[in-house]
Amino acid sequence: MIRTLLDTLRTLLSVPHDNPRLLQAQYVALSRQLPLMYLILLLNMWALAITHLPTAPFWLTLVIPLLMTVICVLRARIWLRSARRLPADAQILASLRRTNQLVPFIAGAFTSWSLALYPYGDSYSQSQVAFFMGITVIVCIFCMMHLRPAALTTTLVVNVAFVIFFASTHNPAFIATAVNVLLVSLAMLIVLQHHYRDFTRLVNVQAQTEQLSNENLRLANQDSLTGLPNRRQFFTTLERAMSQAIAREKRLAVGILDLDGFKPVNDLYGHSVGDKILVMVGRRLLQLAGATVHVARLGGDEFALVLEDDLSDEELQAFGKILCEQLHVEFLLVDVPIQIGATLGIATFPQGATSAIQLFEYADYALYQGKRHNPGSMCLFSASHREQLHHDAITEQALRRAVLDKEFFVLFQPILESCSRETVAFEALARWNSPELGLVSPARFIPIAERIGLINRLTLPLLRQALDMARAWPEGIRLSFNLSVHDCGSHDSVQSIIDVINASGFNPAYLDLEITETVVMQDIPQVQWAIGQFRTLGCGISLDDFGTGYSSLSQLHALALTKLKIDRRFVTDIHVNPASYKIVKSLVALSLDMELECVIEGVETEDELKALRSLGCTQVQGFFFSRPVAFADTLAWLAQAEARRGQWDAEQMLNSA
Ligand code: C2E
Ligand code: MG
Ligand code: MG
């Protein structure tokens, strides 16, 4: 019982040390209030000392007050200084403990001094002593309210002495005053207790609120899957880095990284595996990044980097190379190792862009270019990209203003049987004759039309035109027509293509629709569905530019294809380049294995054709036979077929002789 009482008393009279936030709040409050307390204490003390000057001894009215003044001024100065800056938690605790330990001595000293003056004055002076003690202690308690042990000690030391002293004077007025002070002291103790409890609660609530808001801020700026900074945080970091780069005249680089082949992995193995890969990608990026590279996840399979290291183009190239290589290393997650890749676009300040947003847009453009032309590697935004971007903007404007039915038309390029040299089909290739820009290549306007959502409106009139013309060819000549990403992207667009085919009167059994590997990879289930619809109609489906994308055999098997078109990059110089030869050979073998027809694109020379023919009979297409020509020329081309074959047979005979 006594032990618990002593423990409670010890708790009440010592500084709490387990709540740093409370200590900080107490420290701040005291540093504001204690200098004021010392000022009032000194003024009241000197008022009492001066009124006692004529009667009391010199050491009581001058020496002790001077000593007390020095102590009080020193303490007040310490608190005044501490108001400027918050020290470390340990220092705060030490400082509060020191104050707490000093309080009984200072309170005791003032109490003893004022009571020592009591015998030297008349009744007025004695009343002044009582008043000085009674009123000054209230100020002191108020000023020290935030440090409960100090306020309690002051109350106990001063008021207990006061009550005992004045109650024993046998003077009814002073006894009554002692009773008053006793009651006031009790009330003060209750108020002090309530105030301190409220103060502690407020500090704790504030701490919790702050913690919660910090947590919210962290969550709002963090990607929940990878734990990396998210898009919002990325832009905050970028803006800050940009301001610093401008101020210090330093170089800044921004990289945007997009995973290659991630979507098929997600579709094949499920989202949980996809999520784990994203987490592992985040980890690999952090390992490579170092302290001055900020990594963020923008969303989906897109990550971003802010590189503050003042790196040269060569250093950026080297960094990008390592990064892409590392992300190409297999991920060991399920029974089979999973391999994806990454393309990185980088833009720099001040050489490339002049603002944070522009820097991001340029990096995005570099990524787009990298994805199109060199997936799996790093692409640095260059002066030619800037020109191209400008060019694209002009093309986009002209495209938006273009009269689709009038300005767009198709040319046809023949596709031949490599052994018999018989023309088996024509591929329709779009052309744009713009009044502002002249003749524009589809390689330039198709990607822009796709980006601005104009491609569906372009596909239908072109397809209508091509089918209409193809009806004039002799029975059996096929038509190949290129579709873009968005043509297969929705039920409506697929249906409108089917409607055009049905309305054309051309037999769909002689129509091949070409889709590129990149289209397929965008959304396999959707493309699978679209292909199913076209196949039901009787159309053939060719996989265009085969060998340039990331499709795997299992993905190809999932699609009801009828033809593979091997990209022309493998054909160039095939007769002198053994690597190209081997690639085409294996792609041809693959198409045979899959029971698909095979077209080899981009045959430009006799030598290339010879090399290809040694691989067996396939279909071929290229400038060696004919450039894309107008519809009228296709009729002439077909009419001259007999003559061409005769000439070719003669050449054959000459060669073999
Ligand atoms: P693609 O479907 O792979 O078409 C073949 C491209 O290679 C054509 O370029 C053709 O002119 C070119 N080419 C053919 N033989 C040779 C050769 O021996 N050497 C070289 N260097 N090039 C050859 P074009 O007409 O500029 O078309 C480029 C691409 O634009 C096409 O590639 C296709 O992806 C797209 N495209 C063309 N027309 C359309 C269309 O109507 N709709 C859609 N969505 N895309 C189209
Ligand atoms: Mg094509
Ligand atoms: Mg092609």
XYZ file of C-alpha atoms and ligand atoms in Angstrom:
705
model
C 0.000 0.000 0.000
C 2.697 2.451 1.097
C 4.842 1.224 -1.734
C 2.084 1.937 -4.306
C 1.559 5.348 -2.759
C 5.271 6.088 -2.995
C 5.340 4.877 -6.583
C 2.400 7.136 -7.476
C 4.114 10.071 -5.767
C 7.344 9.345 -7.636
C 5.456 9.208 -10.943
C 3.688 12.459 -10.130
C 6.898 14.215 -9.217
C 9.179 13.005 -12.000
C 9.375 13.978 -15.672
C 7.696 11.371 -17.961
C 10.410 9.883 -20.155
C 8.537 7.406 -22.370
C 6.684 9.896 -24.558
C 9.012 12.050 -26.660
C 6.139 13.947 -28.282
C 4.861 14.963 -24.824
C 8.339 16.039 -23.785
C 8.695 18.161 -26.895
C 5.326 19.825 -26.291
C 6.244 20.478 -22.642
C 9.558 21.924 -23.670
C 7.965 24.258 -26.206
C 5.358 25.437 -23.674
C 7.952 26.014 -20.944
C 10.318 27.874 -23.230
C 7.494 30.338 -23.878
C 6.241 30.624 -20.277
C 9.245 30.330 -17.966
C 10.983 33.594 -18.996
C 7.703 35.385 -18.207
C 7.504 33.603 -14.854
C 11.046 34.659 -13.927
C 10.294 38.260 -14.901
C 7.224 38.470 -12.658
C 9.026 36.648 -9.866
C 11.902 39.141 -9.970
C 9.679 42.216 -10.179
C 7.563 41.043 -7.226
C 10.706 40.084 -5.261
C 12.279 43.498 -5.761
C 9.022 45.255 -4.818
C 9.072 43.332 -1.534
C 12.793 43.921 -0.998
C 12.512 47.684 -1.568
C 9.612 48.135 0.875
C 11.724 46.324 3.473
C 14.915 48.284 2.763
C 14.581 50.649 5.764
C 13.733 47.949 8.254
C 15.343 44.654 7.223
C 19.068 43.877 7.205
C 21.156 44.644 4.153
C 21.854 40.958 3.271
C 18.111 40.247 3.218
C 17.034 43.239 1.123
C 19.979 43.460 -1.274
C 22.431 40.520 -1.194
C 19.944 37.676 -1.415
C 17.697 39.453 -3.995
C 20.801 40.115 -6.124
C 21.824 36.463 -5.895
C 18.298 35.342 -6.784
C 18.254 37.808 -9.685
C 21.437 36.317 -11.108
C 20.020 32.791 -10.851
C 16.668 33.787 -12.346
C 18.222 35.766 -15.224
C 20.500 32.855 -16.065
C 17.598 30.409 -16.076
C 15.387 32.796 -18.070
C 18.171 33.215 -20.662
C 18.490 29.464 -21.074
C 14.761 29.164 -21.743
C 14.705 32.189 -24.012
C 17.443 30.636 -26.147
C 15.792 27.259 -26.257
C 12.639 28.834 -27.714
C 14.504 29.330 -31.004
C 15.141 25.691 -31.874
C 14.017 22.302 -30.660
C 16.953 20.178 -29.436
C 17.226 16.400 -29.591
C 14.874 14.304 -27.441
C 17.645 13.337 -24.997
C 18.560 16.990 -24.457
C 14.925 17.918 -23.938
C 14.563 15.226 -21.298
C 17.767 16.347 -19.560
C 16.654 19.964 -19.604
C 13.198 19.211 -18.192
C 14.718 16.987 -15.507
C 17.126 19.776 -14.543
C 14.247 22.243 -14.268
C 12.288 19.773 -12.184
C 15.227 19.247 -9.841
C 15.869 22.991 -9.467
C 12.253 23.904 -8.764
C 12.138 22.813 -5.068
C 15.347 24.744 -4.353
C 14.221 27.937 -6.085
C 10.732 27.690 -4.561
C 12.265 26.936 -1.163
C 14.691 29.842 -1.487
C 11.984 32.381 -2.334
C 9.696 31.044 0.381
C 12.421 31.153 3.048
C 13.509 34.613 1.949
C 10.049 36.134 2.068
C 9.233 34.505 5.399
C 12.582 35.784 6.730
C 11.425 39.345 5.940
C 8.159 38.890 7.874
C 9.508 39.838 11.330
C 10.968 43.174 10.039
C 7.932 45.038 8.970
C 4.729 46.453 10.349
C 1.338 44.828 9.728
C 1.189 46.310 6.208
C 4.587 44.909 5.332
C 3.641 41.533 6.814
C 0.467 41.527 4.709
C 2.614 42.331 1.701
C 4.753 39.241 2.439
C 1.603 37.101 2.609
C 0.235 38.657 -0.569
C 3.585 38.296 -2.385
C 3.728 34.598 -1.569
C 0.063 33.854 -2.231
C -0.138 35.625 -5.571
C 3.321 34.919 -6.959
C 2.945 31.201 -6.434
C -0.245 31.219 -8.528
C 1.637 32.801 -11.425
C 4.426 30.262 -11.038
C 2.027 27.324 -10.995
C 0.250 28.604 -14.090
C 3.508 29.111 -15.933
C 4.726 25.608 -15.032
C 1.403 23.878 -15.577
C 2.737 21.875 -18.581
C 5.393 20.267 -16.404
C 3.176 18.764 -13.753
C 5.894 17.625 -11.285
C 7.379 21.138 -11.196
C 3.995 22.769 -10.651
C 3.125 20.236 -7.944
C 6.434 20.704 -6.142
C 6.026 24.500 -6.178
C 2.501 24.211 -4.783
C 3.647 21.846 -2.059
C 6.789 23.763 -1.067
C 5.343 27.275 -1.069
C 1.788 26.687 0.060
C 2.549 24.133 2.776
C 5.089 26.556 4.246
C 2.633 29.443 3.838
C -0.258 27.649 5.505
C 1.843 26.333 8.391
C 3.589 29.677 8.929
C 0.577 31.980 8.816
C -1.728 29.555 10.622
C 0.717 29.628 13.518
C 0.818 33.472 13.761
C -2.316 33.534 16.065
C -3.458 36.498 13.973
C -7.059 35.819 12.848
C -6.559 37.731 9.571
C -3.479 35.696 8.676
C -5.105 32.429 9.798
C -8.052 33.221 7.507
C -5.595 33.994 4.713
C -3.865 30.648 5.370
C -7.238 28.868 5.061
C -7.934 30.804 1.820
C -4.596 29.829 0.384
C -5.171 26.210 1.439
C -8.498 26.131 -0.411
C -7.051 27.876 -3.437
C -4.170 25.387 -3.411
C -6.567 22.442 -3.426
C -8.544 23.981 -6.289
C -5.295 24.689 -8.116
C -4.207 21.060 -7.695
C -7.483 19.814 -9.182
C -7.307 22.290 -12.089
C -3.671 21.388 -12.617
C -4.495 17.696 -12.766
C -7.319 18.215 -15.316
C -5.295 20.573 -17.405
C -2.331 18.240 -17.501
C -4.512 15.283 -18.493
C -6.122 17.307 -21.309
C -2.754 18.563 -22.420
C -1.315 15.020 -22.561
C -4.355 13.751 -24.444
C -4.155 16.609 -26.938
C -0.470 15.957 -27.574
C -1.135 12.242 -28.103
C -4.056 12.917 -30.445
C -1.906 15.362 -32.377
C 0.848 12.759 -32.639
C -1.623 10.148 -33.867
C -3.123 12.537 -36.409
C 0.304 13.437 -37.640
C 1.259 9.779 -37.910
C -1.948 9.052 -39.793
C -1.471 11.915 -42.188
C 2.169 10.866 -42.744
C 0.942 7.372 -43.472
C -1.700 8.727 -45.871
C 0.905 10.862 -47.569
C 3.179 7.844 -47.889
C 0.354 5.725 -49.331
C -0.703 8.479 -51.716
C 2.830 8.634 -53.063
C 3.643 4.949 -53.088
C 2.826 2.209 -55.520
C 1.081 -0.403 -53.393
C 2.349 -3.389 -55.379
C 6.058 -2.685 -55.684
C 6.488 -0.226 -52.813
C 8.198 2.142 -55.253
C 7.209 5.802 -55.535
C 4.152 6.119 -57.762
C 3.357 8.402 -60.701
C 2.445 11.351 -58.455
C 5.662 11.057 -56.454
C 7.642 10.635 -59.662
C 6.417 13.989 -60.962
C 7.129 15.656 -57.605
C 10.682 14.271 -57.704
C 11.060 15.297 -61.325
C 9.922 18.874 -60.637
C 12.330 19.147 -57.696
C 15.220 17.660 -59.663
C 14.440 19.995 -62.533
C 14.549 23.103 -60.315
C 17.878 21.932 -58.877
C 19.289 21.176 -62.305
C 18.302 24.657 -63.496
C 19.747 26.320 -60.381
C 23.026 24.391 -60.509
C 23.214 24.341 -64.308
C 23.544 20.574 -64.241
C 22.392 17.836 -66.566
C 19.288 15.847 -65.748
C 17.946 12.737 -67.453
C 14.549 11.073 -67.366
C 13.997 7.479 -68.410
C 10.724 5.707 -69.105
C 10.863 1.971 -69.207
C 8.245 -0.346 -70.637
C 8.401 -4.110 -70.307
C 8.338 -6.151 -73.499
C 6.315 -9.325 -73.516
C 4.834 -8.723 -70.063
C 1.206 -8.902 -71.153
C 1.464 -12.410 -72.632
C 3.131 -13.584 -69.404
C 0.267 -12.081 -67.445
C -2.280 -13.759 -69.716
C -0.495 -17.096 -69.696
C 0.500 -17.467 -66.036
C -2.107 -15.294 -64.362
C -2.058 -11.972 -62.576
C -0.377 -13.177 -59.399
C 2.699 -14.239 -61.383
C 2.503 -10.966 -63.328
C 2.418 -9.038 -60.041
C 5.441 -10.940 -58.716
C 7.374 -10.149 -61.870
C 6.570 -6.454 -61.488
C 7.841 -6.571 -57.898
C 11.035 -8.318 -59.030
C 11.502 -5.805 -61.840
C 11.191 -3.036 -59.244
C 13.880 -4.743 -57.116
C 16.249 -5.192 -60.043
C 15.815 -1.544 -60.966
C 16.563 -0.435 -57.409
C 19.681 -2.606 -57.294
C 20.992 -0.980 -60.451
C 19.866 2.513 -59.608
C 22.188 3.714 -56.851
C 21.566 6.744 -54.679
C 21.120 9.427 -57.317
C 18.694 7.534 -59.547
C 15.055 7.692 -58.466
C 12.941 4.755 -59.560
C 9.146 4.916 -59.756
C 6.340 2.813 -61.177
C 4.074 4.839 -63.416
C 1.458 2.083 -63.677
C 0.947 -1.200 -65.539
C 4.307 -2.412 -66.798
C 5.723 1.099 -67.069
C 8.500 2.355 -64.783
C 10.318 5.674 -64.719
C 13.723 6.934 -63.648
C 15.068 10.346 -62.735
C 18.860 10.401 -63.112
C 20.428 13.324 -61.281
C 24.020 12.267 -61.778
C 25.002 14.698 -64.547
C 25.695 11.710 -66.839
C 27.058 12.057 -70.367
C 25.273 10.485 -73.346
C 27.812 7.649 -73.350
C 27.261 6.978 -69.646
C 23.513 7.017 -70.154
C 23.841 4.583 -73.056
C 25.974 2.269 -70.917
C 23.519 2.487 -68.008
C 20.546 1.830 -70.308
C 22.291 -1.147 -71.849
C 22.970 -2.762 -68.473
C 19.426 -2.070 -67.368
C 17.847 -3.677 -70.443
C 20.216 -6.619 -70.190
C 19.382 -7.179 -66.550
C 15.658 -7.137 -67.215
C 16.176 -9.683 -69.966
C 17.615 -12.133 -67.447
C 15.079 -14.845 -66.653
C 12.781 -14.563 -63.657
C 12.578 -17.770 -61.654
C 9.030 -17.916 -60.375
C 7.087 -20.897 -61.572
C 8.314 -24.260 -62.867
C 9.634 -22.626 -66.017
C 11.894 -19.599 -66.019
C 10.102 -16.555 -67.400
C 11.837 -14.201 -69.771
C 10.641 -10.756 -70.662
C 12.492 -7.698 -71.869
C 12.445 -3.947 -71.433
C 12.689 -0.949 -73.701
C 13.970 2.296 -72.232
C 13.490 5.803 -73.582
C 15.712 8.558 -72.148
C 15.623 12.319 -72.627
C 17.999 14.864 -71.121
C 17.875 18.445 -69.884
C 18.994 20.966 -71.101
C 20.095 19.448 -74.431
C 16.754 17.805 -75.132
C 13.964 19.418 -73.180
C 13.569 22.648 -71.254
C 10.833 21.777 -68.773
C 9.923 18.789 -66.625
C 6.810 17.978 -68.643
C 8.677 18.297 -71.925
C 11.448 16.089 -70.579
C 8.888 13.432 -69.725
C 7.179 13.727 -73.110
C 10.486 13.446 -74.938
C 11.493 10.389 -72.912
C 8.102 8.914 -73.754
C 8.681 9.619 -77.428
C 12.127 8.001 -77.245
C 10.456 4.974 -75.658
C 7.849 4.888 -78.414
C 10.582 5.007 -81.053
C 12.555 2.335 -79.205
C 9.482 0.095 -79.046
C 8.821 0.486 -82.754
C 12.318 0.122 -84.089
C 14.480 -1.543 -81.499
C 12.505 -3.184 -78.699
C 14.538 -4.537 -75.789
C 17.089 -1.732 -75.874
C 17.603 1.869 -74.858
C 16.747 4.810 -77.099
C 18.110 8.284 -76.336
C 16.007 11.225 -77.474
C 17.985 13.003 -80.192
C 17.808 16.049 -82.431
C 16.347 13.893 -85.194
C 13.639 12.709 -82.805
C 12.785 16.315 -82.091
C 12.520 16.956 -85.813
C 10.406 13.860 -86.218
C 8.183 14.939 -83.364
C 7.696 18.282 -85.052
C 7.026 16.476 -88.305
C 4.520 14.174 -86.593
C 2.714 17.187 -85.160
C 2.371 18.686 -88.646
C 1.237 15.318 -90.045
C -1.260 14.973 -87.227
C -2.756 18.375 -87.978
C -3.020 17.624 -91.692
C -4.472 14.186 -90.928
C -7.178 15.700 -88.763
C -8.138 18.012 -91.609
C -7.868 15.369 -94.370
C -10.864 14.354 -96.485
C -10.548 10.605 -96.022
C -12.479 9.439 -99.098
C -10.638 11.769 -101.463
C -7.070 11.871 -100.263
C -6.443 8.210 -99.432
C -6.081 5.385 -101.915
C -4.444 1.984 -102.216
C -1.618 0.631 -104.346
C -1.043 -3.065 -104.887
C 2.132 -5.114 -104.685
C 2.130 -8.619 -106.204
C 2.911 -11.716 -104.177
C 4.366 -14.576 -106.225
C 5.017 -18.271 -105.933
C 8.827 -18.435 -105.764
C 9.148 -21.617 -107.845
C 6.531 -21.045 -110.522
C 6.698 -17.237 -110.366
C 2.985 -17.201 -110.674
C 1.210 -14.197 -109.137
C -1.002 -15.520 -106.378
C -2.055 -12.343 -104.630
C -1.705 -8.582 -104.277
C -1.137 -6.758 -101.027
C -3.060 -3.495 -100.745
C -0.859 -0.696 -99.386
C -2.359 2.596 -98.320
C -1.181 5.927 -99.683
C -2.087 9.464 -98.700
C -1.952 12.259 -101.201
C -2.198 15.245 -98.914
C -2.834 18.669 -100.478
C -0.562 20.152 -97.777
C 2.184 17.537 -97.468
C 2.188 15.730 -100.800
C 2.510 11.943 -100.937
C 2.838 10.592 -97.388
C 4.082 7.071 -96.569
C 1.847 4.810 -94.490
C 4.806 4.168 -92.201
C 4.385 7.832 -91.238
C 0.639 8.345 -91.120
C -0.643 4.946 -89.923
C 0.993 5.178 -86.451
C -0.348 8.724 -86.048
C -3.819 7.709 -87.215
C -3.679 4.891 -84.659
C -2.574 7.245 -81.898
C -5.281 9.839 -82.525
C -8.005 7.234 -83.000
C -8.583 7.864 -86.699
C -7.503 4.481 -87.968
C -10.925 2.813 -87.920
C -12.332 5.598 -90.082
C -9.402 5.105 -92.458
C -9.495 1.303 -92.665
C -13.079 1.020 -93.866
C -12.906 3.229 -97.019
C -9.501 1.741 -97.923
C -10.807 -1.809 -97.513
C -13.925 -0.935 -99.524
C -11.746 0.495 -102.277
C -9.363 -2.499 -102.323
C -12.198 -5.080 -102.376
C -14.001 -3.179 -105.089
C -10.914 -3.217 -107.296
C -9.956 -6.801 -106.444
C -13.265 -8.014 -107.857
C -11.904 -7.220 -111.310
C -9.022 -9.718 -110.986
C -9.323 -13.204 -112.413
C -10.833 -15.762 -110.027
C -8.267 -17.169 -107.615
C -6.063 -14.071 -107.222
C -6.042 -13.241 -103.534
C -6.112 -9.843 -101.855
C -4.023 -9.113 -98.763
C -5.127 -6.209 -96.594
C -3.329 -4.787 -93.547
C -5.260 -4.278 -90.322
C -4.023 -2.206 -87.428
C -4.165 -2.627 -83.632
C -7.439 -0.811 -83.219
C -9.182 -2.654 -86.061
C -9.189 -5.795 -83.931
C -9.588 -3.965 -80.636
C -13.367 -3.856 -80.271
C -16.436 -5.814 -81.311
C -17.782 -2.805 -83.198
C -14.686 -2.296 -85.325
C -14.503 -6.013 -86.169
C -18.191 -6.028 -87.082
C -17.869 -2.980 -89.343
C -14.974 -4.663 -91.192
C -17.093 -7.797 -91.634
C -19.962 -5.622 -92.939
C -17.689 -4.021 -95.536
C -16.438 -7.452 -96.686
C -19.982 -8.816 -96.925
C -21.200 -5.792 -98.851
C -18.292 -5.861 -101.328
C -19.268 -8.930 -103.323
C -15.646 -10.173 -103.137
C -15.346 -13.795 -102.059
C -13.911 -13.683 -98.496
C -12.197 -17.011 -99.147
C -9.725 -15.055 -101.311
C -9.099 -12.351 -98.752
C -6.140 -12.410 -96.333
C -6.179 -9.992 -93.434
C -2.698 -9.106 -92.204
C -2.034 -8.343 -88.582
C 1.359 -7.634 -87.068
C 2.889 -9.414 -84.105
C 2.666 -6.254 -82.016
C -1.104 -6.126 -82.612
C -1.453 -9.688 -81.385
C 0.595 -9.051 -78.267
C -1.561 -6.088 -77.206
C -4.500 -8.202 -76.166
C -4.326 -11.876 -77.075
C -7.867 -12.922 -76.047
C -9.453 -10.021 -77.950
C -7.338 -10.622 -81.081
C -8.098 -14.344 -80.815
C -11.792 -13.526 -80.843
C -11.429 -11.116 -83.793
C -9.448 -13.702 -85.779
C -12.150 -16.262 -85.022
C -14.789 -13.932 -86.502
C -12.774 -13.329 -89.680
C -12.013 -17.035 -90.056
C -15.705 -17.903 -89.700
C -16.344 -15.554 -92.597
C -13.815 -17.536 -94.636
C -10.911 -15.062 -94.637
C -7.285 -16.067 -94.205
C -5.169 -14.454 -91.477
C -1.506 -13.579 -92.064
C 0.910 -12.698 -89.308
C 2.821 -9.750 -90.787
C 6.417 -8.723 -90.021
C 6.959 -12.093 -88.330
C 10.190 -12.307 -86.343
C 10.209 -8.710 -85.130
C 8.013 -9.131 -82.057
C 7.935 -11.183 -78.925
C 5.391 -13.861 -79.688
C 6.170 -17.343 -78.488
C 5.223 -20.571 -80.189
C 2.485 -21.286 -77.677
C 0.954 -17.880 -78.348
C 1.088 -18.426 -82.112
C -0.606 -21.790 -81.675
C -3.447 -20.113 -79.829
C -4.256 -18.048 -82.937
C -6.043 -19.462 -85.948
C -3.465 -18.156 -88.462
C -3.189 -19.258 -92.056
C 0.026 -17.541 -93.127
C 3.300 -16.156 -91.777
C 4.959 -13.214 -93.492
C 8.667 -13.172 -92.676
C 9.891 -9.627 -92.174
C 12.151 -8.126 -94.790
C 14.935 -7.303 -92.334
C 15.998 -10.990 -92.465
C 15.995 -11.047 -96.249
C 18.324 -8.135 -96.942
C 21.665 -9.615 -98.065
C 20.531 -13.110 -97.132
C 22.857 -14.556 -99.813
C 25.935 -13.171 -98.049
C 24.768 -13.199 -94.455
C 24.757 -16.701 -92.925
C 22.959 -15.524 -89.774
C 20.013 -14.149 -91.788
C 19.983 -17.292 -93.871
C 19.731 -19.488 -90.781
C 16.951 -17.365 -89.283
C 14.855 -17.436 -92.457
C 15.504 -21.150 -92.834
C 14.214 -21.880 -89.348
C 11.231 -19.542 -89.784
C 10.300 -21.274 -93.041
C 10.655 -24.667 -91.324
C 8.484 -23.400 -88.486
C 5.719 -22.304 -90.842
C 5.812 -25.710 -92.544
C 5.628 -27.455 -89.180
C 2.668 -25.344 -88.204
C 1.083 -26.068 -91.569
C 0.985 -22.407 -92.408
C 1.723 -20.805 -95.734
C 4.813 -18.620 -95.797
C 5.451 -15.320 -97.547
C 8.918 -13.795 -97.556
C 8.814 -10.011 -97.786
C 11.278 -7.523 -99.239
C 13.034 -9.507 -101.964
C 15.068 -6.920 -103.810
C 17.656 -8.834 -105.847
C 18.033 -11.943 -107.911
C 20.691 -13.208 -105.479
C 18.339 -12.907 -102.543
C 15.681 -14.769 -104.483
C 18.111 -17.547 -105.369
C 19.113 -17.953 -101.726
C 15.457 -18.096 -100.732
C 14.563 -20.642 -103.349
C 17.199 -22.987 -101.979
C 15.030 -23.103 -98.851
C 12.115 -24.569 -100.765
C 9.128 -23.090 -102.505
C 7.484 -20.272 -100.636
C 5.658 -17.149 -101.650
C 7.709 -14.019 -102.188
C 7.085 -10.306 -102.439
C 9.421 -7.425 -103.109
C 10.772 -4.664 -105.288
C 12.647 -7.266 -107.325
C 9.319 -8.253 -108.841
C 7.388 -5.039 -108.585
C 6.975 -1.961 -106.472
C 3.458 -1.222 -105.251
C 1.459 -0.139 -108.320
C -1.890 1.425 -109.127
C -4.906 -0.777 -109.732
C -4.764 -0.391 -113.550
C -1.184 -1.679 -113.490
C -2.228 -4.816 -111.622
C -4.440 -5.747 -114.559
C -1.552 -5.131 -116.951
C 0.743 -7.146 -114.647
C -1.656 -10.089 -114.696
C -2.111 -9.838 -118.453
C 1.657 -10.020 -118.989
C 2.067 -13.060 -116.742
C 2.429 -15.481 -119.633
C 5.091 -13.364 -121.310
C 7.050 -13.018 -118.047
C 6.951 -16.740 -117.415
C 8.267 -17.408 -120.924
C 11.142 -14.988 -120.339
C 11.912 -16.575 -116.988
C 11.887 -20.126 -118.406
C 14.337 -19.006 -121.072
C 16.605 -17.520 -118.369
C 16.399 -20.772 -116.408
C 17.386 -22.834 -119.369
C 20.269 -20.491 -120.122
C 21.483 -20.702 -116.507
C 21.295 -24.493 -116.363
C 23.076 -24.802 -119.733
P 3.858 -4.126 -94.576
O 2.468 -4.581 -94.423
O 4.919 -5.011 -94.064
O 4.050 -3.830 -96.115
C 5.211 -4.014 -96.801
C 5.969 -2.749 -96.888
O 7.240 -3.056 -97.423
C 5.349 -1.765 -97.868
O 5.696 -0.450 -97.438
C 6.082 -2.046 -99.128
O 6.090 -0.977 -100.043
C 7.450 -2.338 -98.599
N 8.198 -3.209 -99.486
C 7.755 -4.213 -100.279
N 8.775 -4.794 -100.923
C 9.908 -4.167 -100.530
C 11.290 -4.328 -100.860
O 11.694 -5.152 -101.638
N 12.166 -3.490 -100.229
C 11.742 -2.555 -99.373
N 12.654 -1.759 -98.806
N 10.458 -2.360 -99.053
C 9.544 -3.177 -99.633
P 4.632 0.669 -97.319
O 3.651 0.606 -98.424
O 5.356 1.955 -97.091
O 3.866 0.267 -96.009
C 4.483 0.273 -94.788
C 3.650 -0.353 -93.732
O 2.495 0.443 -93.473
C 3.105 -1.716 -94.093
O 4.052 -2.688 -93.885
C 1.923 -1.837 -93.196
O 2.325 -2.279 -91.919
C 1.464 -0.411 -93.091
N 0.316 -0.228 -93.978
C 0.297 -0.013 -95.321
N -0.962 0.083 -95.744
C -1.767 -0.072 -94.682
C -3.191 -0.078 -94.485
O -4.001 0.076 -95.403
N -3.642 -0.245 -93.203
C -2.780 -0.444 -92.171
N -3.286 -0.598 -90.959
N -1.446 -0.455 -92.321
C -0.945 -0.277 -93.566
Mg 1.554 -6.166 -94.721
Mg 5.407 -6.703 -93.474
